[in-house]
Amino acid sequence: MSVSPRDRASVPLLHRPVTVHAWDDVVFAHWRHDPEALAPLLPRGVRPDVVDGSAWAGLSSYVFRETAVPPFPPSRRLGSMTEVTIEVLTVDDRGRHGVVYRTVDTNNVPAIVAAHALLGVPYTFSRAGGRRRGDTLEYRSVRHPDRWAGRLRSVPSLRVGGPARPRLATTVRVVAGEVDDSALAAELSTRAGIHAKLLAQTVFWQRQHPPLVLRRARLDRLEGDLPAAVGLPGLFDRAPDSVLVLDGTTVRYGWGDVVR
């Protein structure tokens, strides 16, 4: 039986969860893209997911308030972090609609080590942080050029006066009370898992969460060079085709399954 995009991530995990996270103040910005241009950026066994006639690349940012590794209780100190990502929406031959992260920028060193070694997800160290002011979400992530290759910066952020220091800044202002329950919004935000290259294999990490209550948002500012560093030059040269925000949800990840 087919599952609607809205309920895609409500499917029970095949095994007990590996990790459980509380996601807060989530921003989704997506751009229509040429499938042929995105295909070389993906691991073996997956292809760009064509939704509403287009492939899609995206920027997402959110705050982890706590992380649990069952059967242990949640840890706010170890699990609290901000993540800023560049991603491509994907699908495999089994019809699993996922996402490939081209980068996940965060300041949580244990998460970076674990993601590279165990998950195959390309985490990168940066000074990342986020805050909320009323209906405005602000994120800032700056990579350290002295420690990491390139001078790369990534930010969803509010400009409150004066020049912004980061080269990439994003400001998202929520349109209060305007819920977007369209099929397109669900397709772009509700992905059943992560497709990742782990050693010589492509692995699908199943993701589970309740149906999302999404709101439309206005993007006040977006600039920077992070997309060019991960194979998507010019992504920020035009406004996103979709901007959505989510107040929060609880996300569970299951054991990885090899994509064949």
XYZ file of N, CA and C in Angstrom:
780
model
N 0.857 -1.200 0.000
C 0.000 0.000 0.000
C 0.887 1.242 0.000
N 0.594 2.182 -0.868
C 1.397 3.393 -0.952
C 1.141 4.290 0.251
N 2.155 5.083 0.588
C 2.075 5.990 1.722
C 2.141 7.409 1.192
N 1.281 8.286 1.669
C 1.275 9.669 1.208
C 2.541 10.381 1.673
N 2.971 11.427 0.943
C 4.165 12.169 1.376
C 4.065 12.668 2.811
N 2.900 13.121 3.216
C 2.737 13.647 4.576
C 3.009 12.578 5.627
N 2.637 11.328 5.323
C 2.781 10.237 6.293
C 4.016 9.380 6.035
N 4.855 9.791 5.104
C 5.990 8.976 4.681
C 6.900 8.609 5.858
N 7.168 9.552 6.733
C 8.079 9.287 7.846
C 7.361 8.754 9.080
N 6.065 8.474 8.963
C 5.339 7.873 10.082
C 5.418 6.349 10.062
N 5.987 5.789 9.001
C 6.112 4.338 8.900
C 6.988 3.833 10.048
N 6.566 2.791 10.773
C 7.367 2.301 11.908
C 8.766 1.887 11.469
N 9.735 2.108 12.341
C 11.100 1.678 12.064
C 11.161 0.156 11.990
N 12.038 -0.344 11.132
C 12.187 -1.785 10.991
C 12.859 -2.401 12.211
N 13.678 -1.610 12.904
C 14.376 -2.069 14.102
C 14.237 -0.996 15.165
N 14.735 -1.285 16.350
C 14.697 -0.266 17.407
C 15.513 0.951 16.969
N 15.159 2.155 17.447
C 15.890 3.345 17.009
C 17.332 3.341 17.466
N 18.197 3.829 16.584
C 19.604 3.999 16.937
C 19.779 5.286 17.742
N 19.135 6.365 17.287
C 19.170 7.643 17.986
C 17.791 8.285 17.930
N 17.524 9.134 18.908
C 16.280 9.915 18.972
C 16.669 11.361 19.230
N 16.141 12.286 18.419
C 16.515 13.694 18.512
C 15.265 14.561 18.604
N 15.360 15.651 19.353
C 14.342 16.702 19.321
C 14.846 17.799 18.395
N 14.117 18.029 17.288
C 14.443 19.097 16.349
C 13.573 20.302 16.647
N 14.173 21.466 16.773
C 13.418 22.699 17.006
C 13.767 23.738 15.958
N 12.792 24.616 15.673
C 13.005 25.794 14.817
C 13.668 25.405 13.494
N 12.990 24.563 12.750
C 13.545 24.004 11.519
C 13.213 24.910 10.338
N 14.212 25.154 9.497
C 14.040 25.924 8.267
C 14.315 25.008 7.084
N 13.407 24.998 6.111
C 13.608 24.286 4.851
C 13.533 25.298 3.711
N 14.607 25.431 2.939
C 14.585 26.239 1.720
C 14.995 25.338 0.561
N 14.212 25.344 -0.511
C 14.476 24.433 -1.633
C 14.413 25.168 -2.968
N 15.272 24.698 -3.894
C 15.362 25.243 -5.238
C 15.117 24.146 -6.262
N 14.342 24.450 -7.298
C 14.213 23.541 -8.430
C 15.563 23.434 -9.140
N 15.861 22.231 -9.642
C 17.174 22.021 -10.237
C 17.065 21.010 -11.366
N 18.075 20.986 -12.213
C 18.150 20.045 -13.323
C 18.592 18.676 -12.799
N 17.814 17.608 -13.020
C 18.212 16.284 -12.517
C 19.580 15.840 -13.017
N 19.901 16.142 -14.274
C 21.184 15.698 -14.817
C 22.365 16.386 -14.132
N 22.163 17.599 -13.664
C 23.238 18.308 -12.965
C 23.440 17.766 -11.556
N 22.377 17.270 -10.929
C 22.482 16.767 -9.563
C 22.945 15.316 -9.504
N 22.665 14.536 -10.531
C 22.958 13.099 -10.500
C 24.415 12.772 -10.157
N 25.421 13.487 -10.718
C 26.812 13.135 -10.387
C 27.190 13.383 -8.928
N 26.372 14.096 -8.189
C 26.676 14.405 -6.792
C 26.200 13.326 -5.831
N 25.538 12.298 -6.353
C 24.876 11.314 -5.503
C 25.633 9.993 -5.475
N 25.516 9.239 -4.382
C 26.169 7.931 -4.312
C 25.473 6.908 -5.205
N 26.131 5.820 -5.422
C 25.623 4.764 -6.290
C 24.282 4.225 -5.764
N 23.374 3.966 -6.692
C 22.104 3.353 -6.327
C 20.974 4.312 -6.041
N 21.243 5.629 -6.076
C 20.176 6.611 -5.873
C 20.219 7.641 -6.983
N 19.127 8.329 -7.170
C 19.000 9.344 -8.221
C 18.223 10.530 -7.670
N 18.292 11.677 -8.333
C 17.501 12.819 -7.876
C 16.011 12.487 -7.885
N 15.315 12.886 -6.852
C 13.867 12.670 -6.755
C 13.172 13.809 -7.501
N 12.479 13.482 -8.569
C 11.765 14.486 -9.359
C 10.387 14.699 -8.736
N 10.172 15.897 -8.219
C 8.938 16.270 -7.539
C 8.354 17.482 -8.239
N 7.096 17.395 -8.638
C 6.429 18.505 -9.327
C 7.217 18.929 -10.569
N 7.783 17.937 -11.254
C 8.467 18.198 -12.513
C 9.915 18.619 -12.410
N 10.477 18.686 -11.193
C 11.855 19.156 -11.020
C 12.591 18.293 -9.997
N 13.917 18.237 -10.147
C 14.758 17.785 -9.049
C 14.931 18.964 -8.095
N 15.406 18.681 -6.852
C 15.460 19.738 -5.851
C 16.753 19.671 -5.043
N 17.375 20.829 -4.848
C 18.470 20.993 -3.898
C 17.976 21.913 -2.786
N 18.539 21.742 -1.596
C 17.997 22.502 -0.478
C 19.017 22.916 0.557
N 18.597 23.861 1.370
C 19.293 24.279 2.577
C 18.356 24.014 3.737
N 18.823 23.338 4.758
C 18.020 23.184 5.970
C 18.863 23.533 7.180
N 18.224 24.047 8.209
C 18.901 24.370 9.457
C 17.938 24.154 10.607
N 18.490 23.717 11.730
C 17.664 23.380 12.881
C 18.558 23.242 14.102
N 17.902 23.146 15.269
C 18.601 22.993 16.535
C 18.220 21.659 17.148
N 19.221 20.870 17.523
C 18.992 19.688 18.350
C 18.944 20.148 19.803
N 17.835 19.940 20.482
C 17.771 20.288 21.895
C 18.263 19.149 22.783
N 18.115 17.932 22.328
C 18.582 16.787 23.098
C 18.707 15.585 22.170
N 19.536 14.653 22.580
C 19.740 13.436 21.810
C 19.727 12.253 22.767
N 19.072 11.180 22.360
C 19.065 9.944 23.145
C 19.587 8.806 22.282
N 20.362 7.928 22.885
C 20.823 6.702 22.243
C 20.246 5.560 23.063
N 19.066 5.038 22.656
C 18.413 4.000 23.456
C 19.355 2.838 23.742
N 19.276 2.282 24.967
C 18.285 2.526 26.016
C 18.662 3.623 27.003
N 19.674 4.440 26.701
C 20.109 5.471 27.642
C 19.183 6.687 27.555
N 19.071 7.458 28.637
C 18.189 8.635 28.637
C 18.761 9.754 27.778
N 17.938 10.746 27.426
C 18.416 11.870 26.612
C 19.522 12.646 27.309
N 20.425 13.218 26.501
C 21.509 14.049 27.006
C 21.440 15.410 26.344
N 21.124 16.424 27.100
C 21.076 17.769 26.524
C 22.476 18.303 26.245
N 23.423 18.002 27.131
C 24.761 18.542 26.952
C 25.445 17.941 25.732
N 25.369 16.641 25.585
C 26.030 15.990 24.462
C 25.229 16.118 23.178
N 23.925 16.283 23.287
C 23.093 16.241 22.100
C 22.625 17.577 21.584
N 22.958 18.682 22.266
C 22.503 19.994 21.825
C 23.477 20.571 20.817
N 22.979 20.917 19.641
C 23.834 21.505 18.612
C 22.959 22.101 17.521
N 23.578 22.944 16.716
C 22.926 23.511 15.538
C 23.524 22.860 14.300
N 22.673 22.573 13.311
C 23.149 22.025 12.045
C 22.646 22.878 10.896
N 23.532 23.148 9.945
C 23.203 23.843 8.704
C 23.634 22.926 7.565
N 22.719 22.566 6.687
C 23.010 21.556 5.677
C 22.753 22.063 4.263
N 23.459 21.478 3.320
C 23.114 21.567 1.900
C 22.797 20.148 1.458
N 21.688 19.962 0.775
C 21.186 18.619 0.520
C 20.552 18.510 -0.855
N 20.379 17.252 -1.282
C 19.690 16.935 -2.529
C 18.614 15.899 -2.209
N 17.416 16.106 -2.711
C 16.348 15.138 -2.507
C 16.568 13.946 -3.433
N 16.408 12.735 -2.885
C 16.780 11.523 -3.612
C 15.702 10.457 -3.514
N 15.834 9.452 -4.389
C 14.983 8.258 -4.344
C 15.827 7.096 -4.844
N 15.558 5.896 -4.315
C 16.283 4.719 -4.784
C 15.331 3.784 -5.535
N 15.856 2.662 -6.012
C 15.057 1.751 -6.843
C 13.940 1.069 -6.067
N 13.985 1.104 -4.758
C 12.907 0.550 -3.938
C 11.848 1.594 -3.628
N 12.010 2.784 -4.204
C 11.014 3.836 -4.016
C 11.118 4.562 -2.696
N 12.250 4.470 -2.015
C 12.418 5.158 -0.734
C 12.890 6.585 -0.992
N 12.083 7.540 -0.553
C 12.348 8.956 -0.796
C 13.194 9.498 0.351
N 14.429 9.865 0.032
C 15.343 10.309 1.068
C 16.006 11.615 0.734
N 17.146 11.826 1.360
C 17.939 13.024 1.145
C 19.408 12.634 1.211
N 20.219 13.229 0.360
C 21.672 13.104 0.438
C 22.217 14.431 0.944
N 22.938 14.382 2.041
C 23.572 15.597 2.560
C 24.907 15.799 1.859
N 25.070 16.943 1.220
C 26.371 17.302 0.664
C 27.291 17.826 1.758
N 26.722 18.418 2.779
C 27.458 18.804 3.972
C 26.470 18.999 5.099
N 26.933 18.750 6.316
C 26.213 19.114 7.531
C 27.208 19.888 8.389
N 27.031 21.186 8.479
C 27.941 22.034 9.253
C 27.445 22.128 10.699
N 28.320 21.841 11.654
C 27.961 21.892 13.066
C 29.217 22.082 13.894
N 29.045 22.462 15.169
C 30.192 22.628 16.060
C 30.339 21.469 17.035
N 29.580 20.396 16.849
C 29.605 19.264 17.769
C 30.621 18.229 17.284
N 31.800 18.223 17.891
C 32.877 17.347 17.431
C 32.529 15.864 17.570
N 31.952 15.391 18.685
C 31.577 13.973 18.754
C 30.625 13.555 17.640
N 29.683 14.432 17.295
C 28.755 14.109 16.209
C 29.483 14.002 14.883
N 30.457 14.876 14.658
C 31.220 14.835 13.403
C 31.980 13.520 13.280
N 32.657 13.133 14.340
C 33.435 11.890 14.316
C 32.522 10.688 14.096
N 31.399 10.633 14.837
C 30.486 9.500 14.722
C 29.840 9.440 13.340
N 29.472 10.604 12.793
C 28.792 10.623 11.496
C 29.715 10.125 10.389
N 30.965 10.531 10.417
C 31.908 10.075 9.392
C 32.206 8.588 9.535
N 32.432 8.133 10.759
C 32.871 6.758 10.971
C 31.741 5.751 10.851
N 30.547 6.107 11.323
C 29.465 5.130 11.440
C 28.350 5.315 10.421
N 28.142 6.546 9.951
C 26.978 6.831 9.107
C 27.335 7.139 7.662
N 28.539 7.638 7.424
C 28.890 8.065 6.083
C 28.331 9.427 5.721
N 27.901 10.203 6.698
C 27.318 11.531 6.452
C 28.432 12.576 6.592
N 28.596 13.484 5.596
C 29.730 14.415 5.575
C 29.547 15.617 6.500
N 29.714 15.390 7.786
C 29.698 16.485 8.752
C 30.998 17.295 8.641
N 30.888 18.608 8.872
C 32.035 19.503 8.823
C 32.002 20.434 10.026
N 33.149 20.629 10.654
C 33.196 21.491 11.834
C 33.050 22.959 11.443
N 32.205 23.662 12.180
C 32.031 25.098 11.987
C 31.508 25.697 13.283
N 31.599 27.012 13.387
C 30.943 27.712 14.492
C 29.486 27.907 14.088
N 28.623 27.091 14.623
C 27.214 27.110 14.233
C 26.355 27.450 15.443
N 25.362 28.289 15.236
C 24.447 28.643 16.304
C 23.139 29.148 15.745
N 22.107 29.107 16.556
C 20.798 29.573 16.109
C 20.025 30.186 17.256
N 19.089 31.054 16.915
C 18.212 31.636 17.921
C 16.909 32.060 17.266
N 15.930 32.268 18.121
C 14.605 32.672 17.650
C 14.220 33.972 18.330
N 13.726 34.914 17.535
C 13.198 36.166 18.055
C 11.788 36.323 17.528
N 10.813 35.985 18.361
C 9.431 36.038 17.909
C 9.237 35.087 16.745
N 8.823 35.624 15.609
C 8.594 34.814 14.416
C 9.788 34.825 13.464
N 10.947 35.283 13.931
C 12.139 35.305 13.091
C 13.145 34.277 13.592
N 13.593 33.428 12.713
C 14.620 32.445 13.028
C 15.953 32.913 12.469
N 16.989 32.796 13.271
C 18.329 33.226 12.863
C 19.312 32.088 13.079
N 20.078 31.785 12.024
C 21.127 30.771 12.126
C 22.428 31.334 11.580
N 23.529 30.940 12.206
C 24.829 31.398 11.741
C 25.818 30.249 11.873
N 26.535 29.988 10.795
C 27.550 28.932 10.810
C 28.750 29.400 10.004
N 29.912 29.459 10.637
C 31.127 29.947 9.986
C 32.215 28.892 10.145
N 32.710 28.392 9.031
C 33.819 27.450 9.089
C 35.108 28.202 9.400
N 36.033 27.525 10.062
C 37.309 28.123 10.427
C 38.303 27.930 9.291
N 38.648 28.978 8.537
C 39.528 28.810 7.383
C 40.938 28.363 7.750
N 41.370 28.640 8.986
C 42.721 28.237 9.385
C 42.812 26.732 9.638
N 41.668 26.101 9.909
C 41.684 24.692 10.252
C 41.106 23.814 9.148
N 40.275 24.397 8.317
C 39.593 23.616 7.296
C 39.801 24.290 5.946
N 39.796 23.497 4.901
C 40.060 24.022 3.561
C 38.995 25.020 3.153
N 39.450 26.143 2.567
C 38.516 27.116 2.014
C 38.016 28.082 3.068
N 37.472 29.175 2.615
C 36.857 30.155 3.499
C 35.361 30.097 3.251
N 34.719 29.184 3.991
C 33.342 28.820 3.695
C 32.450 29.216 4.857
N 31.344 29.807 4.559
C 30.438 30.241 5.608
C 29.009 29.921 5.226
N 28.196 29.621 6.246
C 26.811 29.298 5.968
C 25.928 29.796 7.082
N 24.865 30.507 6.760
C 24.047 31.096 7.801
C 22.594 31.259 7.413
N 21.623 30.721 8.130
C 20.332 31.374 8.153
C 20.360 32.390 9.277
N 20.251 33.740 9.013
C 20.507 34.704 10.074
C 19.742 36.007 9.894
N 19.467 36.676 10.969
C 18.725 37.935 10.935
C 19.697 39.103 10.911
N 19.532 40.002 9.945
C 20.355 41.216 9.902
C 19.627 42.291 10.681
N 20.205 42.736 11.787
C 19.539 43.683 12.670
C 20.142 45.079 12.581
N 20.981 45.324 11.590
C 21.582 46.632 11.429
C 23.080 46.514 11.249
N 23.628 47.314 10.345
C 25.052 47.243 10.082
C 25.380 46.086 9.164
N 26.612 46.026 8.673
C 26.985 44.952 7.755
C 27.042 43.611 8.469
N 26.616 42.569 7.797
C 26.695 41.229 8.362
C 28.107 40.697 8.170
N 28.696 40.135 9.212
C 30.065 39.628 9.125
C 30.168 38.367 8.269
N 29.246 37.400 8.409
C 29.388 36.199 7.594
C 29.152 36.496 6.114
N 29.772 35.733 5.253
C 29.543 35.895 3.822
C 28.259 35.214 3.391
N 27.757 34.301 4.206
C 26.479 33.675 3.885
C 25.520 33.948 5.019
N 24.420 34.594 4.721
C 23.440 34.887 5.757
C 22.046 34.662 5.218
N 21.239 33.993 5.997
C 19.861 33.729 5.618
C 18.943 34.251 6.699
N 17.954 35.010 6.337
C 16.956 35.451 7.296
C 15.606 34.875 6.891
N 14.964 34.209 7.822
C 13.660 33.607 7.558
C 12.654 34.202 8.531
N 11.603 34.783 8.005
C 10.551 35.351 8.840
C 9.262 34.569 8.621
N 8.734 34.013 9.704
C 7.540 33.179 9.617
C 6.305 34.034 9.392
N 5.462 33.618 8.476
C 4.149 34.232 8.298
C 3.218 33.581 9.311
N 2.950 34.273 10.381
C 2.289 33.684 11.542
C 0.945 33.074 11.176
N 0.752 31.844 11.582
C -0.538 31.177 11.447
C -0.840 30.633 10.070
N 0.052 30.822 9.113
C -0.219 30.381 7.749
C 0.358 28.988 7.532
N -0.473 27.994 7.736
C -0.047 26.607 7.600
C -0.055 26.206 6.127
N 0.973 25.480 5.713
C 1.055 24.974 4.345
C 0.920 23.457 4.392
N -0.258 22.972 4.032
C -0.493 21.524 4.037
C -0.551 20.966 2.612
N 0.112 21.652 1.675
C 0.110 21.214 0.287
C 0.943 19.955 0.111
N 0.662 19.237 -0.972
C 1.422 18.029 -1.280
C 2.887 18.358 -1.546
N 3.162 19.499 -2.193
C 4.539 19.875 -2.486
C 5.318 20.134 -1.201
N 4.734 20.850 -0.252
C 5.413 21.109 1.021
C 5.757 19.805 1.727
N 4.837 18.859 1.717
C 5.092 17.565 2.354
C 6.198 16.805 1.640
N 6.189 16.832 0.306
C 7.221 16.129 -0.470
C 8.617 16.676 -0.147
N 8.743 17.986 -0.046
C 10.046 18.607 0.140
C 10.584 18.429 1.553
N 9.719 18.341 2.531
C 10.160 18.344 3.928
C 10.130 16.975 4.590
N 9.270 16.087 4.128
C 9.106 14.790 4.785
C 9.808 13.721 3.960
N 11.003 13.361 4.395
C 11.797 12.359 3.707
C 11.910 11.127 4.595
N 11.868 9.964 4.002
C 11.827 8.722 4.775
C 13.170 8.334 5.358
N 14.245 9.011 4.966
C 15.543 8.673 5.513
C 16.673 9.399 4.821
N 17.900 8.961 5.106
C 19.119 9.534 4.549
C 19.802 8.497 3.680
N 20.153 8.870 2.450
C 21.028 8.054 1.616
C 22.460 8.558 1.819
N 23.372 7.652 2.165
C 24.746 8.060 2.457
C 25.719 7.022 1.938
N 26.892 7.483 1.543
C 27.955 6.584 1.108
C 28.792 6.191 2.313
N 28.795 4.917 2.648
C 29.556 4.403 3.771
C 30.530 3.360 3.240
N 31.832 3.714 3.245
C 32.857 2.883 2.634
C 32.516 2.692 1.159
N 32.348 1.456 0.684
C 32.078 1.220 -0.733
C 30.600 1.019 -1.010
N 29.749 1.237 0.003
C 28.328 0.967 -0.151
C 27.502 2.230 0.035
N 26.296 2.201 -0.484
C 25.310 3.233 -0.194
C 24.328 2.669 0.817
N 24.108 3.426 1.887
C 23.270 2.966 2.988
C 22.081 3.905 3.140
N 20.918 3.329 3.445
C 19.713 4.117 3.710
C 19.414 4.036 5.197
N 19.485 5.190 5.866
C 19.169 5.279 7.290
C 17.722 5.755 7.429
N 16.846 4.883 7.893
C 15.419 5.216 7.978
C 15.178 6.287 9.030
N 14.292 7.218 8.703
C 13.928 8.327 9.594
C 12.445 8.238 9.905
N 12.092 8.461 11.156
C 10.684 8.423 11.559
C 10.345 9.644 12.399
N 9.213 10.250 12.098
C 8.693 11.337 12.927
C 7.209 11.498 12.629
N 6.454 12.183 13.488
C 5.027 12.401 13.229
C 4.831 13.301 12.008
N 3.613 13.351 11.455
C 3.332 14.300 10.371
C 3.686 15.726 10.812
N 4.288 16.495 9.894
C 4.794 17.821 10.222
C 3.738 18.896 9.996
N 3.696 19.841 10.901
C 2.854 21.030 10.735
C 3.761 22.151 10.225
N 3.686 22.415 8.924
C 4.597 23.344 8.254
C 3.938 24.695 8.058
N 4.753 25.742 8.082
C 4.260 27.087 7.801
C 5.108 27.718 6.705
N 4.455 28.498 5.859
C 5.188 29.254 4.856
C 6.022 30.335 5.546
N 7.113 30.714 4.903
C 7.972 31.740 5.483
C 8.509 32.640 4.390
N 8.981 33.809 4.800
C 9.628 34.739 3.882
C 11.118 34.761 4.174
N 11.919 34.619 3.131
C 13.373 34.625 3.269
C 13.870 36.042 3.018
N 14.384 36.697 4.047
C 14.790 38.100 3.922
C 16.168 38.267 3.297
N 17.075 37.314 3.544
C 18.416 37.474 3.011
C 19.092 36.128 2.856
N 19.842 35.970 1.765
C 20.569 34.734 1.523
C 21.778 35.031 0.658
N 22.959 34.671 1.157
C 24.173 34.859 0.375
C 25.251 33.930 0.911
N 26.285 33.672 0.130
C 27.387 32.876 0.625
C 27.960 31.913 -0.391
N 29.045 31.233 0.018
C 29.783 30.381 -0.899
C 29.741 28.909 -0.515
N 28.938 28.535 0.450
C 28.887 27.135 0.865
C 28.437 26.198 -0.254
N 27.385 26.515 -1.030
C 26.974 25.595 -2.094
C 28.079 25.305 -3.101
N 28.859 26.321 -3.464
C 29.942 26.101 -4.428
C 30.962 25.108 -3.899
N 31.161 25.103 -2.587
C 32.141 24.199 -1.989
C 31.688 22.750 -2.018
N 30.393 22.511 -2.215
C 29.880 21.135 -2.196
C 29.259 20.755 -3.541
N 29.685 21.433 -4.604
C 29.274 21.037 -5.940
C 28.014 21.671 -6.465
N 27.531 22.723 -5.822
C 26.295 23.379 -6.253
C 26.516 24.884 -6.435
N 27.442 25.286 -7.299
C 27.691 26.719 -7.490
C 26.453 27.423 -8.038
N 26.253 28.641 -7.570
C 25.138 29.440 -8.061
C 23.797 29.124 -7.437
N 23.755 28.220 -6.466
C 22.464 27.852 -5.873
C 21.766 29.053 -5.254
N 22.542 29.954 -4.636
C 21.956 31.097 -3.955
C 21.813 32.323 -4.846
N 22.029 32.160 -6.151
C 21.924 33.307 -7.052
C 20.476 33.733 -7.285
N 19.548 32.878 -6.953
C 18.129 33.237 -7.076
C 17.393 32.813 -5.821
N 16.209 33.364 -5.633
C 15.426 33.062 -4.436
C 14.963 31.611 -4.453
N 14.823 30.983 -3.297
C 14.306 29.618 -3.258
C 12.892 29.546 -3.840
N 12.567 28.385 -4.376
C 11.213 28.156 -4.878
C 10.249 27.753 -3.769
N 10.780 27.395 -2.613
C 9.949 27.043 -1.460
C 10.719 27.358 -0.187
N 10.063 28.022 0.769
C 10.623 28.249 2.097
C 9.567 27.872 3.121
N 9.942 26.953 4.019
C 9.023 26.452 5.027
C 9.703 26.458 6.382
N 8.918 26.557 7.443
C 9.459 26.438 8.794
C 8.608 25.460 9.587
N 9.248 24.871 10.575
C 8.614 23.887 11.447
C 9.022 24.219 12.872
N 8.054 24.342 13.778
C 8.395 24.695 15.157
C 9.215 23.599 15.830
N 8.877 22.339 15.580
C 9.649 21.273 16.201
C 9.018 19.916 15.977
N 9.820 18.875 16.177
C 9.348 17.498 16.083
C 10.372 16.599 16.752
N 10.021 15.340 16.946
C 10.945 14.333 17.469
C 11.273 13.354 16.355
N 12.559 13.171 16.078
C 13.022 12.362 14.955
C 13.748 11.141 15.486
N 13.396 9.984 14.938
C 14.061 8.730 15.290
C 14.728 8.159 14.048
N 15.941 7.656 14.226
C 16.664 7.015 13.119
C 16.835 5.532 13.410
N 16.605 4.718 12.356
C 16.775 3.285 12.481
C 18.076 2.829 11.870
N 18.392 1.553 12.037
C 19.620 0.971 11.492
C 19.662 1.093 9.992
N 20.871 1.229 9.465
C 21.042 1.402 8.037
C 20.783 0.120 7.245
N 20.289 0.313 6.034
C 19.983 -0.779 5.119
C 20.760 -0.523 3.819
N 21.515 -1.489 3.338
C 22.327 -1.298 2.154
C 21.432 -1.158 0.920
N 21.717 -0.130 0.106
C 20.996 0.088 -1.140
C 21.605 -0.813 -2.212
N 20.802 -1.594 -2.876
C 21.302 -2.550 -3.880
C 20.902 -2.100 -5.286
